[in-house]
Coordinates of C-alpha atoms in Angstrom, one line a residue:
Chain A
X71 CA -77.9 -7.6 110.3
X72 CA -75.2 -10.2 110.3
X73 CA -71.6 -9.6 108.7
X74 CA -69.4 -11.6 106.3
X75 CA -65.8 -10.5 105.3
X76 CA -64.0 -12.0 102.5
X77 CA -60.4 -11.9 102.9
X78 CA -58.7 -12.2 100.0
X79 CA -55.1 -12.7 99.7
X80 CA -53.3 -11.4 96.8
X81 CA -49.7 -12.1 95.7
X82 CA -48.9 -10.6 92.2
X83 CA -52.4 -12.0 90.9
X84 CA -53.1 -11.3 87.3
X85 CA -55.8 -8.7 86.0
X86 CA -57.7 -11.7 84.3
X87 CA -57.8 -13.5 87.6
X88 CA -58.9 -10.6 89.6
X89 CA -61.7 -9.8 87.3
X90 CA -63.2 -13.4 86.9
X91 CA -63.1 -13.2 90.6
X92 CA -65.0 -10.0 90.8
X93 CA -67.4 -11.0 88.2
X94 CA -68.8 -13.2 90.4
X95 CA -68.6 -11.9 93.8
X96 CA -71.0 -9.4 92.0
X97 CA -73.2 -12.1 90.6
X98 CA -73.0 -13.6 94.0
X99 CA -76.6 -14.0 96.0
X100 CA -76.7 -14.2 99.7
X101 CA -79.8 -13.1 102.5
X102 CA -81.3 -9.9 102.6
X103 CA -80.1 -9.5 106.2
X104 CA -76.6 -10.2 105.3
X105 CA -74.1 -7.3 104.6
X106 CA -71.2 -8.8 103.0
X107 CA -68.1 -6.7 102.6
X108 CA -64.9 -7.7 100.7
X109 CA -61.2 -6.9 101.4
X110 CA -57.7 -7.4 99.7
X111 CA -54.7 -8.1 101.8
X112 CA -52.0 -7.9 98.9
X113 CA -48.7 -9.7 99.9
X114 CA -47.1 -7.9 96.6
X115 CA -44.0 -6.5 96.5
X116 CA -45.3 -3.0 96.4
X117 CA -49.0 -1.7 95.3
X118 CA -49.1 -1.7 91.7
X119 CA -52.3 -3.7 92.0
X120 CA -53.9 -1.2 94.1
X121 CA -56.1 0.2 91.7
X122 CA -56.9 -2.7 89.6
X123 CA -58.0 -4.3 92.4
X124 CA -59.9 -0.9 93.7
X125 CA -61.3 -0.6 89.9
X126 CA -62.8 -4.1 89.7
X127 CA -64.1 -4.7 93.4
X128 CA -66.5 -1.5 93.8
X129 CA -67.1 -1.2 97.8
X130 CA -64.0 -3.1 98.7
X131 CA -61.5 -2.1 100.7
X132 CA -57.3 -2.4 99.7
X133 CA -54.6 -3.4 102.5
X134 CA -51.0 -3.7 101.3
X135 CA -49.4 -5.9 104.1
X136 CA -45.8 -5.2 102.8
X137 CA -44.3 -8.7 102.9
X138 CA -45.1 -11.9 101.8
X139 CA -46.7 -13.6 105.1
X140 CA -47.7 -16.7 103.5
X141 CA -51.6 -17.6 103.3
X142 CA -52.4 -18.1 106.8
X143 CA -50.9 -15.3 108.5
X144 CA -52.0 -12.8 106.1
X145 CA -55.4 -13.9 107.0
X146 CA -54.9 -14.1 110.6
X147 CA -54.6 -10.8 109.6
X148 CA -57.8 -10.1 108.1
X149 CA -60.0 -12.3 110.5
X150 CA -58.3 -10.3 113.4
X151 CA -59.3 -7.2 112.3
X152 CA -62.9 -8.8 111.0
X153 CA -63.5 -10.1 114.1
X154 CA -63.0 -7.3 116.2
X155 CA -64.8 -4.9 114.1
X156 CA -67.9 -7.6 115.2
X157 CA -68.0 -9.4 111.7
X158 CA -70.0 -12.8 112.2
X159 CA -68.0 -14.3 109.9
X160 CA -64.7 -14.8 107.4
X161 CA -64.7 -16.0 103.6
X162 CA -60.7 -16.9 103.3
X163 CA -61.0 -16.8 99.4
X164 CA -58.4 -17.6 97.2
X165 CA -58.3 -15.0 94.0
X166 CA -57.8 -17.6 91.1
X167 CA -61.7 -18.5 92.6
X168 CA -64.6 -18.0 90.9
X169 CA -67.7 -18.4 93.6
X170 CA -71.2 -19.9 91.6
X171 CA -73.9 -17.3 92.0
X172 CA -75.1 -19.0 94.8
X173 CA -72.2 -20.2 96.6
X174 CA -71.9 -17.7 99.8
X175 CA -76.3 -18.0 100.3
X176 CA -75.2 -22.1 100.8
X177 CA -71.9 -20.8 102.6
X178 CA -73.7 -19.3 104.8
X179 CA -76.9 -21.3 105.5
X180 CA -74.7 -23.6 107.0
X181 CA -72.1 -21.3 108.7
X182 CA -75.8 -21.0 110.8
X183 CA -76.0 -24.2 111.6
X184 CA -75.3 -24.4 115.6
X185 CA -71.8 -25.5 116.8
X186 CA -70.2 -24.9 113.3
X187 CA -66.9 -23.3 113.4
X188 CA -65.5 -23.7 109.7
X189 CA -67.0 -24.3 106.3
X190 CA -65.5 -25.1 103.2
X191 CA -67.2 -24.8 99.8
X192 CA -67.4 -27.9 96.9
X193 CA -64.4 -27.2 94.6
X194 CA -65.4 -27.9 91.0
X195 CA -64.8 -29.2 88.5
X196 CA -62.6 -31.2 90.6
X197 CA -64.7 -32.1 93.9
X198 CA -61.9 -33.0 96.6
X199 CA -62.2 -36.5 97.4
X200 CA -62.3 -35.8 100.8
X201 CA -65.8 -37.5 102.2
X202 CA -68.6 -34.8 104.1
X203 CA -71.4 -36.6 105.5
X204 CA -74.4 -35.7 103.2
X205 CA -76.7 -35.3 105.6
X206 CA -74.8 -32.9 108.3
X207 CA -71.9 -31.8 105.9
X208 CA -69.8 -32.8 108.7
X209 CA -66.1 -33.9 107.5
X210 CA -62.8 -34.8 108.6
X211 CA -61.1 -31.0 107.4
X212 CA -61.8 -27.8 105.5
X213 CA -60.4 -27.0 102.6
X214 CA -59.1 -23.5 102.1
X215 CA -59.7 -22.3 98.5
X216 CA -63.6 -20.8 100.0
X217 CA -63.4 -21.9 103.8
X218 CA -65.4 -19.7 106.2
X219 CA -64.5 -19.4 109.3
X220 CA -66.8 -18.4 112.4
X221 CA -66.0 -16.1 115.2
X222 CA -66.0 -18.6 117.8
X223 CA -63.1 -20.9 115.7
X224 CA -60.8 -17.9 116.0
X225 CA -61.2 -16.8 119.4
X226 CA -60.7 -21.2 119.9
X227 CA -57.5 -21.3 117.6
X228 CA -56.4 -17.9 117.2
X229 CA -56.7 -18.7 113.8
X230 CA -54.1 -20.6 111.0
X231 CA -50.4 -22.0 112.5
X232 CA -48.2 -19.5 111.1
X233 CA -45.7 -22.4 111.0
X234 CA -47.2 -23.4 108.2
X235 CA -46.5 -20.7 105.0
X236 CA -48.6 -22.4 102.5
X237 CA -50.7 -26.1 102.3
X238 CA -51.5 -27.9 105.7
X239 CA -52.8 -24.8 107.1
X240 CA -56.1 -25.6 106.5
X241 CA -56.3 -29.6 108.0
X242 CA -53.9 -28.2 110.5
X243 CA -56.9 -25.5 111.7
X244 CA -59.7 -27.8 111.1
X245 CA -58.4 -30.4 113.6
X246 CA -58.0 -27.4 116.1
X247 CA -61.7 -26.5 115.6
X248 CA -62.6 -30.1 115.8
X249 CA -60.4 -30.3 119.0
X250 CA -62.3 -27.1 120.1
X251 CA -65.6 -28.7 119.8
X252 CA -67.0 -27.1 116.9
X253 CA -68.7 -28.6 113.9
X254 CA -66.2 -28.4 110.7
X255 CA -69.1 -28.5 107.2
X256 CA -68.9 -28.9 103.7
X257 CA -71.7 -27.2 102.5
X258 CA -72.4 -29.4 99.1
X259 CA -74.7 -27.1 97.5
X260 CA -72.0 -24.0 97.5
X261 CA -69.2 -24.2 94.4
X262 CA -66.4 -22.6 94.1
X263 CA -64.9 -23.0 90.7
X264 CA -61.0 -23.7 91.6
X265 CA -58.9 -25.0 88.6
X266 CA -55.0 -26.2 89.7
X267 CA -55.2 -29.6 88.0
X268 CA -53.2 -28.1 84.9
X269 CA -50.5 -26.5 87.3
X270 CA -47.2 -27.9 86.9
X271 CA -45.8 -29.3 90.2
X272 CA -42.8 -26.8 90.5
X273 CA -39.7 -27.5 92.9
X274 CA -40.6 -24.8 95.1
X275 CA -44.4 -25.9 95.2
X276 CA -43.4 -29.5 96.0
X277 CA -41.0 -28.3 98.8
X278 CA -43.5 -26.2 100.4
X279 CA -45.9 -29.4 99.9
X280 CA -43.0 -31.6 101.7
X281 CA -42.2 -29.4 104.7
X282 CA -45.6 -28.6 105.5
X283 CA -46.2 -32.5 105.7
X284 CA -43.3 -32.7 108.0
X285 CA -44.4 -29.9 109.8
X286 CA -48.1 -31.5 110.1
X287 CA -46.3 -34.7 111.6
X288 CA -44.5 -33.4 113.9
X289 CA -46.5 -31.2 115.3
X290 CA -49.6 -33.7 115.4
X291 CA -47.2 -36.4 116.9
X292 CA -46.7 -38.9 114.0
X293 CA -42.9 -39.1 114.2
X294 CA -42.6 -41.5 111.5
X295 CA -45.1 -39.8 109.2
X296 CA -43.1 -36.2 109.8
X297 CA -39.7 -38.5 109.1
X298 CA -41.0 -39.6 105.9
X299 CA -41.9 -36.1 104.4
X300 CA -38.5 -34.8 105.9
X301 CA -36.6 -37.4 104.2
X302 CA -38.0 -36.6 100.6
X303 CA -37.4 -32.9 101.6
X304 CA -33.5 -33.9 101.6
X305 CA -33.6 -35.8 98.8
X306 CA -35.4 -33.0 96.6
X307 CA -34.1 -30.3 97.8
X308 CA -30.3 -31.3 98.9
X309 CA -30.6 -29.9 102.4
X310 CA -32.5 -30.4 105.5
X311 CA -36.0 -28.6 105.8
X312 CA -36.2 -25.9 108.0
X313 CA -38.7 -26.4 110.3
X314 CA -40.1 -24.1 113.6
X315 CA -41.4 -25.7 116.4
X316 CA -44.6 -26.4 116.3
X317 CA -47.0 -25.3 118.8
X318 CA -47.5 -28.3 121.4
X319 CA -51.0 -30.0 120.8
X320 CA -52.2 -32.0 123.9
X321 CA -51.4 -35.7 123.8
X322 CA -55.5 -36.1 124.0
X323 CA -56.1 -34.0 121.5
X324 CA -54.5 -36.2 118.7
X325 CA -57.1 -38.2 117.9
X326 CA -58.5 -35.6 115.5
X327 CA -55.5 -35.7 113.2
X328 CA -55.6 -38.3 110.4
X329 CA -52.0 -38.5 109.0
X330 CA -53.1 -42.7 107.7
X331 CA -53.6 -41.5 104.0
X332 CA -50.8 -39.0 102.9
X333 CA -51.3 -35.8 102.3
X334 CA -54.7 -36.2 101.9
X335 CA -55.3 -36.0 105.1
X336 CA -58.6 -38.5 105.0
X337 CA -60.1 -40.9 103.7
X338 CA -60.5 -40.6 99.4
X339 CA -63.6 -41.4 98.1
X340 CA -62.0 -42.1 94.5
Chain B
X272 CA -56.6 -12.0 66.9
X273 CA -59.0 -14.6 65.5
X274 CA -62.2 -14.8 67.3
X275 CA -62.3 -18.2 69.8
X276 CA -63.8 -21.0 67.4
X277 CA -67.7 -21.7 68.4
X278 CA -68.6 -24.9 69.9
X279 CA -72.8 -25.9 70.2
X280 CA -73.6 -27.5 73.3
X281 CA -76.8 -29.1 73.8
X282 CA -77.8 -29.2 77.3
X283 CA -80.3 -32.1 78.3
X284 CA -81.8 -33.0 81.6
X285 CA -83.5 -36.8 81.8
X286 CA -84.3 -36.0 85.2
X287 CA -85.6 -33.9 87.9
X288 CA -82.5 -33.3 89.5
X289 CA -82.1 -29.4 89.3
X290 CA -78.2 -30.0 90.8
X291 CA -77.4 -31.7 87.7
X292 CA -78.5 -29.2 85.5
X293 CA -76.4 -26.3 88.2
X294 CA -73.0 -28.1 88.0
X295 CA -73.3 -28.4 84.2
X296 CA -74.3 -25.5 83.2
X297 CA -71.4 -24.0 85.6
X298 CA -68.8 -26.3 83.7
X299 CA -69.9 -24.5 80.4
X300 CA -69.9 -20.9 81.3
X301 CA -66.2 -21.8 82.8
X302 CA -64.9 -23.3 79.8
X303 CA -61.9 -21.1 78.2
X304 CA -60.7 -20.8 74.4
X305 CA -63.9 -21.1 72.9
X306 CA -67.0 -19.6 72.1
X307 CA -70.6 -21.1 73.0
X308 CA -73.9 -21.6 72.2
X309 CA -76.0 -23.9 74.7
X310 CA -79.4 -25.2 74.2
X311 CA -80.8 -26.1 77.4
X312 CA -83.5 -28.8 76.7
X313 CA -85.2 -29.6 80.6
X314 CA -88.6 -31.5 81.4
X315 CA -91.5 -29.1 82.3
X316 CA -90.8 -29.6 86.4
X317 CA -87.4 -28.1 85.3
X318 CA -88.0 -25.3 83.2
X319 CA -88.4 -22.6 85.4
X320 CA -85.3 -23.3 87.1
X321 CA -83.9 -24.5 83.8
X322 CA -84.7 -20.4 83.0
X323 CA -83.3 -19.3 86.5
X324 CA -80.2 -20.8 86.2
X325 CA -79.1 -19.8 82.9
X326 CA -79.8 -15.6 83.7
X327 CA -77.9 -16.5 87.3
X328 CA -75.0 -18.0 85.6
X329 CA -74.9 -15.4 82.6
X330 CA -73.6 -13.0 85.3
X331 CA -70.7 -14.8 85.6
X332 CA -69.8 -13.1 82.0
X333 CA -68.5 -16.4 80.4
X334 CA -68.0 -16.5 76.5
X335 CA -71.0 -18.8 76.2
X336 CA -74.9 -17.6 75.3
X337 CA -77.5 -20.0 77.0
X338 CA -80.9 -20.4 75.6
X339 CA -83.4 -22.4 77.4
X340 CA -85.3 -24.5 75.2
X341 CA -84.9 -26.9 72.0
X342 CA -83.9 -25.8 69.1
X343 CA -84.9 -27.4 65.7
X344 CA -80.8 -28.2 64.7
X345 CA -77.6 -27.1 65.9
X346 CA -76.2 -22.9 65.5
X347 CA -75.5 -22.8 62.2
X348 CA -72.2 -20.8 63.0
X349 CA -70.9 -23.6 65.4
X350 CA -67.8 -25.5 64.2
X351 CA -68.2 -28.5 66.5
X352 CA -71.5 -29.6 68.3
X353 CA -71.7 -31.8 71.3
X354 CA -74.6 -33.2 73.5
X355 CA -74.3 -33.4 77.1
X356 CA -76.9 -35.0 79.5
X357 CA -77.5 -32.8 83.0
X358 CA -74.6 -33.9 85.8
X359 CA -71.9 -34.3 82.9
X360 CA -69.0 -31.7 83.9
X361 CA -65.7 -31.0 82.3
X362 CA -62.2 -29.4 83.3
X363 CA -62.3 -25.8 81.7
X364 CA -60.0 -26.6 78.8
X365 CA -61.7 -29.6 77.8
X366 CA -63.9 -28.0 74.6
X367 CA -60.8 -26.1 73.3
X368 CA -58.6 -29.3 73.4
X369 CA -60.8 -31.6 71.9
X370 CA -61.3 -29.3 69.0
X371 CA -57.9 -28.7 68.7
X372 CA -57.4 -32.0 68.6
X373 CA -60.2 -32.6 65.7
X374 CA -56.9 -31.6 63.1
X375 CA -57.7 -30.2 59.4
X376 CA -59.1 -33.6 58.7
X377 CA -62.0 -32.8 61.1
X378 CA -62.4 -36.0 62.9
X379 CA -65.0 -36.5 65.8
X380 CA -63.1 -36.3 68.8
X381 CA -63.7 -38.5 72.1
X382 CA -62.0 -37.2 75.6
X383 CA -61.1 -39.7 78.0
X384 CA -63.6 -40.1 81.0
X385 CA -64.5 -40.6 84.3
X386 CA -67.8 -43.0 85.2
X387 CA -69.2 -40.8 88.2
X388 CA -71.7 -42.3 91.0
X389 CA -73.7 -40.9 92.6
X390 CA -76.5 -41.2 95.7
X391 CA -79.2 -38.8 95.3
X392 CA -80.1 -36.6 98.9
X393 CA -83.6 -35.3 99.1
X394 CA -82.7 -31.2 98.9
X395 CA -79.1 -31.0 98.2
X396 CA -76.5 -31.9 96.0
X397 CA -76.1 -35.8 94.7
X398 CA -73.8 -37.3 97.0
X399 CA -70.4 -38.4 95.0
X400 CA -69.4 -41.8 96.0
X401 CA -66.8 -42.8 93.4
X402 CA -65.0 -41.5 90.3
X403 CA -63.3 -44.2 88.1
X404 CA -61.4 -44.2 84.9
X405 CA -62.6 -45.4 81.7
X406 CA -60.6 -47.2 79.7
X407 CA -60.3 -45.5 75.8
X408 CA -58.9 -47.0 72.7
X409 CA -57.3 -44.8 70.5
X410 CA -59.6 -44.9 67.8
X411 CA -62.7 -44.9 70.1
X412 CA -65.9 -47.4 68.9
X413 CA -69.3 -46.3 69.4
X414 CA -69.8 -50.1 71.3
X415 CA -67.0 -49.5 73.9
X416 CA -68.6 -46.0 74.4
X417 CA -72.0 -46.2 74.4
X418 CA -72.4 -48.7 77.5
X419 CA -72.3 -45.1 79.5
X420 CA -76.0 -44.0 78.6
X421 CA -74.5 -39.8 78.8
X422 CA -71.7 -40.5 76.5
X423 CA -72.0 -37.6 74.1
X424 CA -70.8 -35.5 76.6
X425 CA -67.6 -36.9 75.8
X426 CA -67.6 -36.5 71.7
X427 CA -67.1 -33.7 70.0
X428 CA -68.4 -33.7 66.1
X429 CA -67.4 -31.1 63.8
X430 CA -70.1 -29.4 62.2
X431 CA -69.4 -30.8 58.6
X432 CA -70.4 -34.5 60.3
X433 CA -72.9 -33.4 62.9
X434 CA -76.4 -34.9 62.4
X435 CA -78.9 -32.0 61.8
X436 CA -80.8 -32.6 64.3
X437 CA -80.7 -32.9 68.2
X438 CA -81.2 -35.8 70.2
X439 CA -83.4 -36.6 72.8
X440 CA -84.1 -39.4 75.0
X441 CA -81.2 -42.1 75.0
X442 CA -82.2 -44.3 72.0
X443 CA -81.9 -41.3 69.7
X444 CA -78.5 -40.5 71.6
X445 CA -77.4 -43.6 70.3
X446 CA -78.8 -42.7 67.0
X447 CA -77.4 -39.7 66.8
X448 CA -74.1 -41.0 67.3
X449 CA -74.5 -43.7 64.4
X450 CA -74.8 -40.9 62.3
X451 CA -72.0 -38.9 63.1
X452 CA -69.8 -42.1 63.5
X453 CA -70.3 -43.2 60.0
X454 CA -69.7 -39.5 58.5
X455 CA -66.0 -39.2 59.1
X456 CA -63.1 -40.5 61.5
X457 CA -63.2 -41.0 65.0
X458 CA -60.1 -40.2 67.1
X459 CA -59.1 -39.8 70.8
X460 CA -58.3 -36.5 72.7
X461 CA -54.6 -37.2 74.7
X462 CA -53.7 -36.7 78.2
X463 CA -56.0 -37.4 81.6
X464 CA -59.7 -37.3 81.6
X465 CA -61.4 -34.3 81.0
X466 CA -65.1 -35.2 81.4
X467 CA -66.8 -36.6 83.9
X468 CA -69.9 -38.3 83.2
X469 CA -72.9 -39.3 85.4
X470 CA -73.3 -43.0 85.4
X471 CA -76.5 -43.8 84.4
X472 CA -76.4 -47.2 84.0
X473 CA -79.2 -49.6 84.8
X474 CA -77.1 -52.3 85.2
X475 CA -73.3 -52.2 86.6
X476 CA -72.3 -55.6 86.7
X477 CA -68.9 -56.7 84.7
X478 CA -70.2 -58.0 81.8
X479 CA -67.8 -57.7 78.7
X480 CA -64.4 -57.0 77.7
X481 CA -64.7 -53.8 77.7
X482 CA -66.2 -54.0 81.0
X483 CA -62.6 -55.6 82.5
X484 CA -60.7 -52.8 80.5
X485 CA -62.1 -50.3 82.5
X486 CA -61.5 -51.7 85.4
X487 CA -58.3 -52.1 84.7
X488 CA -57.6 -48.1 83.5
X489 CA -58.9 -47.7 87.0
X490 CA -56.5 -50.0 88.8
X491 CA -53.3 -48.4 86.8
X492 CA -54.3 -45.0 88.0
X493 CA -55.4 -46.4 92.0
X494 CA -52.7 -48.4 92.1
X495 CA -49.9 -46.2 92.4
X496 CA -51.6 -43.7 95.0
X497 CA -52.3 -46.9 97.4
X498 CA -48.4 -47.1 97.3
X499 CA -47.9 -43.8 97.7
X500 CA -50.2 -44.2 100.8
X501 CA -48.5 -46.8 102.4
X502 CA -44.7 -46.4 101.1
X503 CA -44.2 -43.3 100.3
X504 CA -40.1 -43.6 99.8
X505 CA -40.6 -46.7 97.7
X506 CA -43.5 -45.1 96.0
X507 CA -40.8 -41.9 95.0
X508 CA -38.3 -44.2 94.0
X509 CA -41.1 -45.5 91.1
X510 CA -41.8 -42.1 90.2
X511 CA -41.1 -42.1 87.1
X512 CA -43.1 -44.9 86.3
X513 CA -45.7 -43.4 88.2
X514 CA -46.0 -40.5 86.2
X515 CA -46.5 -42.1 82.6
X516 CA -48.8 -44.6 84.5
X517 CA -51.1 -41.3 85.5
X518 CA -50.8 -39.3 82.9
X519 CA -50.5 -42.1 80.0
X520 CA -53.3 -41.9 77.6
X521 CA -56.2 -43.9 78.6

C-alpha cells in the first residue's frame, strides 16, 4: 500500500481555520490502496494549539518545532522525516486550505504519472494564471498552497532553499525538479479552495515578497532582475535587504528559471 | 447573534459538463456570512452526478443545504434569490456583499464580473484560457448585462422583487430578469469582481458600445501589470495610480 503525508505547517493558525481544514481532509476521497496520514509541524511560540489541533485531526500526529523556520524549512522537516519512514509521497498543505472532496484522488493520480516529481493542485476560486498544459499538466512551477512532492524530487533537491523564509520557495524548487529531470504537474481536476485575494498587502508581507525576488535573481543569475527587487526593498523598507548566499545553480541549468514576467514567474494567461 | 441572512441559489447546468457543475457547487458551499439554499437543476446525463456531488460536498459542512432537483419557486424563507448557470464561480464573500449592498431600499444588486473562456478537454477540467473584465455602470441595464448568456449569476434580487418562479433555458433567463428589473431599483455592488462567469457566447465579435467598454475595463486593469512587467521602478513610482486603477469600481 502506498503512503501520503500531509505536512502542515502551523503558525498561530485560528480554530476556525483549523477546523475548515479538517472538515475536509475528512471528506477527502483517495484509492483504497492509499494510507494517507496527516501531521502538524507548529512554528508557534509554544503549544497552545496542541490539542486543538489533536481534537480536530483524529489520527494525526502533533510536532512543535520551537521556532519559526519559515515555510520551507519546516517542511524540509516533515518530508525528511516522511521520506525516510518510506512515505511515497508529501502534501505540503497550507492550513487556511480547504481540499475539494476529491482533491488528493486527482493529487495523486497524477503524482503516478512516470517521471513526476511535484504536483500542485488548482487554487480556487482564484485559478493562478500560471498556464499547465491540459493534456500532460505539465507547467513552468508548482504552486505551494497543496503541492505534492515525490520521493525522488527530494532525494534530487534535498528539498525547499531555506534561503528563502516565505514566497519563491516553491518556483525556486520547481526549477530544481525541472533541472533534475522530473516532470513538474498541475493536476486540473484537484481544487484546493485558497482565499488570500482579500488580504491586505502588509509591509512585512511585501518585504518578504521583495527579498525573496532578489533572492530568486540572484541566485538564478538575473543580476538586473535581483537589482530591481533589491532596490524597492531599500526604498520600502529604508535599509538594504539582508540576503544569504544563495546556493550556486550551474550556469546550464538556468534555462529553467523564467524571471521575464515579475513575480509571476511565467507566463499569465489573464 | 442574528442568524446569517438566507440567500436562494438556483443551480443550473445547460450542459454536460460535470466540471462545471463541481467548481460551482464548491464556490457555494464556500461562501461565508450567509445562509443557503441551492436548487440544483441538471439534464438527465447529469443527474446522478448532479446527486453525487451535492452529498460529496455536504461533507465539507458549509452553511448551505443542496437539493438536487427543481423546485416549483424559490425557499420561501430566502431574503435574496439568485440564478447561476453551471461554471459560474464567486470569491467567498461575494453573496454576503451583494446583500449587504442591497440597503433597506432592497434594490437588485449586480457584482462586477469577469467573462471566463474556456476550451473544453475530453476527461478533465475545461481548460481556462482567459479572464477579462467587464465593464459595469453604476446603475447596471439589463442590455449591457445580458450580452453574457449566464448573467444572473451576477444579480442578486431580494425576495420582495424576485419573480416566483425559476428560470430555465436562456430565453426565460432573460425573462426572468425583465421581471425583477421592472420591480424595484437596480444598483452596483463596489470594489473588484466577485463573479466569474462562463462565457457562453455564440458570437464574440466587438459589436456595440458596450462591447468597446469592456474592453476597455480590461485594458485599465492589464495595462498597469504589463508595466509592472517590464518597468518595475517606474511602474512603483505610479503606484498610486495604480491602485485606484485596480481596485476602482468597474
Amino acid at each position: 500500500m502506498a503512503r501520503l503525508r500531509i505536512g502542515i505547517v502551523l503558525f498561530e493558525s485560528s480554530r476556525a481555520e483549523l477546523e475548515r481544514l479538517a472538515r475536509s481532509l475528512k471528506a477527502a476521497e483517495f484509492p483504497p490502496d492509499l494510507r494517507v496520514e496527516v501531521r502538524a509541524l507548529d512554528n508557534s511560540p509554544d503549544r497552545s494549539l496542541e490539542p486543538v489541533v489533536l481534537a480536530l485531526l483524529g489520527q494525526g500526529t502533533y510536532v512543535w518545532t520551537g521556532a519559526n523556520r519559515g515555510f520551507g524549512a519546516t517542511h524540509n522537516l516533515g518530508m525528511h522525516d516522511a521520506f525516510s519512514a518510506g512515505a511515497d509521497g508529501y502534501l505540503c498543505l497550507n492550513p487556511d486550505a480547504v481540499l475539494h472532496p476529491r482533491c488528493l484522488r486527482e493529487l495523486w493520480t497524477t503524482a503516478t504519472l512516470p517521471d513526476t516529481g511535484l504536483v500542485d493542485a488548482r487554487t480556487f476560486p482564484e485559478e493562478h494564471a500560471k498556464p499547465y498544459d491540459p493534456e500532460t499538466g505539465d507547467t513552468p512551477w508548482c504552486t505551494g498552497t497543496a503541492l505534492l512532492v515525490r520521493p525522488a524530487a527530494f532525494a534530487a533537491t534535498g528539498g525547499f532553499d531555506e534561503g528563502l523564509f516565505m514566497y519563491g520557495e516553491d518556483v525556486d524548487l520547481s526549477w530544481r525538479v525541472r533541472a533534475a529531470g522530473l516532470g513538474v504537474r498541475t493536476a486540473p481536476g484537484a481544487l484546493v479552495h485558497h482565499w488570500v485575494e482579500h488580504r491586505p498587502l502588509t509591509r512585512e508581507r511585501e518585504l518578504r515578497v521583495l527579498r525573496s525576488a532578489a533572492y530568486l535573481g540572484r541566485k538564478w543569475g538575473d543580476d538586473r532582475f535581483a537589482e530591481q527587487y533589491e532596490r524597492l526593498y531599500r526604498v520600502r523598507a529604508g535599509r538594504e535587504p539582508v540576503l544569504e548566499p544563495p546556493p550556486p545553480v550551474p550556469p546550464a541549468t538556468r534555462r529553467f528559471a523564467d524571471l521575464a514576467h515579475g513575480v509571476r514567474f511565467a507566463r499569465s494567461r489573464w | 447573534m442574528s442568524p446569517a441572512p438566507r440567500v436562494h441559489v438556483h443551480l443550473i447546468s445547460w450542459t454536460d459538463e460535470p466540471w462545471d457543475l463541481e467548481e460551482s457547487l464548491f464556490s457555494l458551499v464556500t461562501q461565508e456570512g450567509v445562509t443557503g439554499t441551492v436548487s440544483v437543476s441538471v439534464p438527465p446525463s447529469l443527474e446522478a452526478h448532479a446527486r453525487d456531488a451535492c452529498a460529496r460536498l455536504a461533507r465539507l459542512g458549509g452553511a448551505v443545504e443542496l437539493r438536487p432537483g427543481t423546485p416549483p419557486r424559490w425557499a420561501p424563507e430566502a431574503e435574496a434569490v439568485t440564478v447561476w448557470v453551471a461554471g459560474t464561480v464567486a470569491t467567498p464573500d461575494h453573496l454576503a456583499r451583494a446583500l449587504s449592498s442591497s440597503g433597506a431600499a432592497g434594490a437588485l444588486v449586480v457584482a462586477p464580473a469577469r467573462r471566463v473562456l474556456r476550451r473544453p478537454v475530453p476527461g478533465r477540467p475545461p481548460y481556462v484560457v482567459s479572464k477579462t473584465r467587464r465593464f459595469t455602470s453604476s446603475m447596471p441595464f439589463l442590455a449591457e448585462l445580458e450580452r453574457d448568456p449566464a448573467f444572473l449569476g451576477r444579480c442578486l434580487v431580494p425576495a420582495a422583487h424576485a419573480p416566483g418562479w425559476l428560470p430555465g433555458p436562456p430565453e426565460e433567463h432573460r425573462r426572468w430578469a425583465a421581471e425583477a428589473w421592472a420591480a424595484g431599483s437596480v444598483t452596483r455592488v463596489p470594489g473588484p469582481p466577485a463573479v466569474d462567469l462562463p462565457d457562453l457566447r455564440p458570437d464574440r465579435r466587438l459589436r456595440s458600445a458596450d462591447d468597446l467598454r469592456d474592453t476597455l475595463a480590461d485594458l485599465r486593469y492589464q495595462g498597469p501589470r504589463w508595466l509592472e512587467r517590464r518597468a518595475l521602478l517606474v511602474f512603483d513610482r505610479l503606484r498610486g495610480l495604480y491602485h485606484r486603477l485596480r481596485n476602482g469600481d468597474h
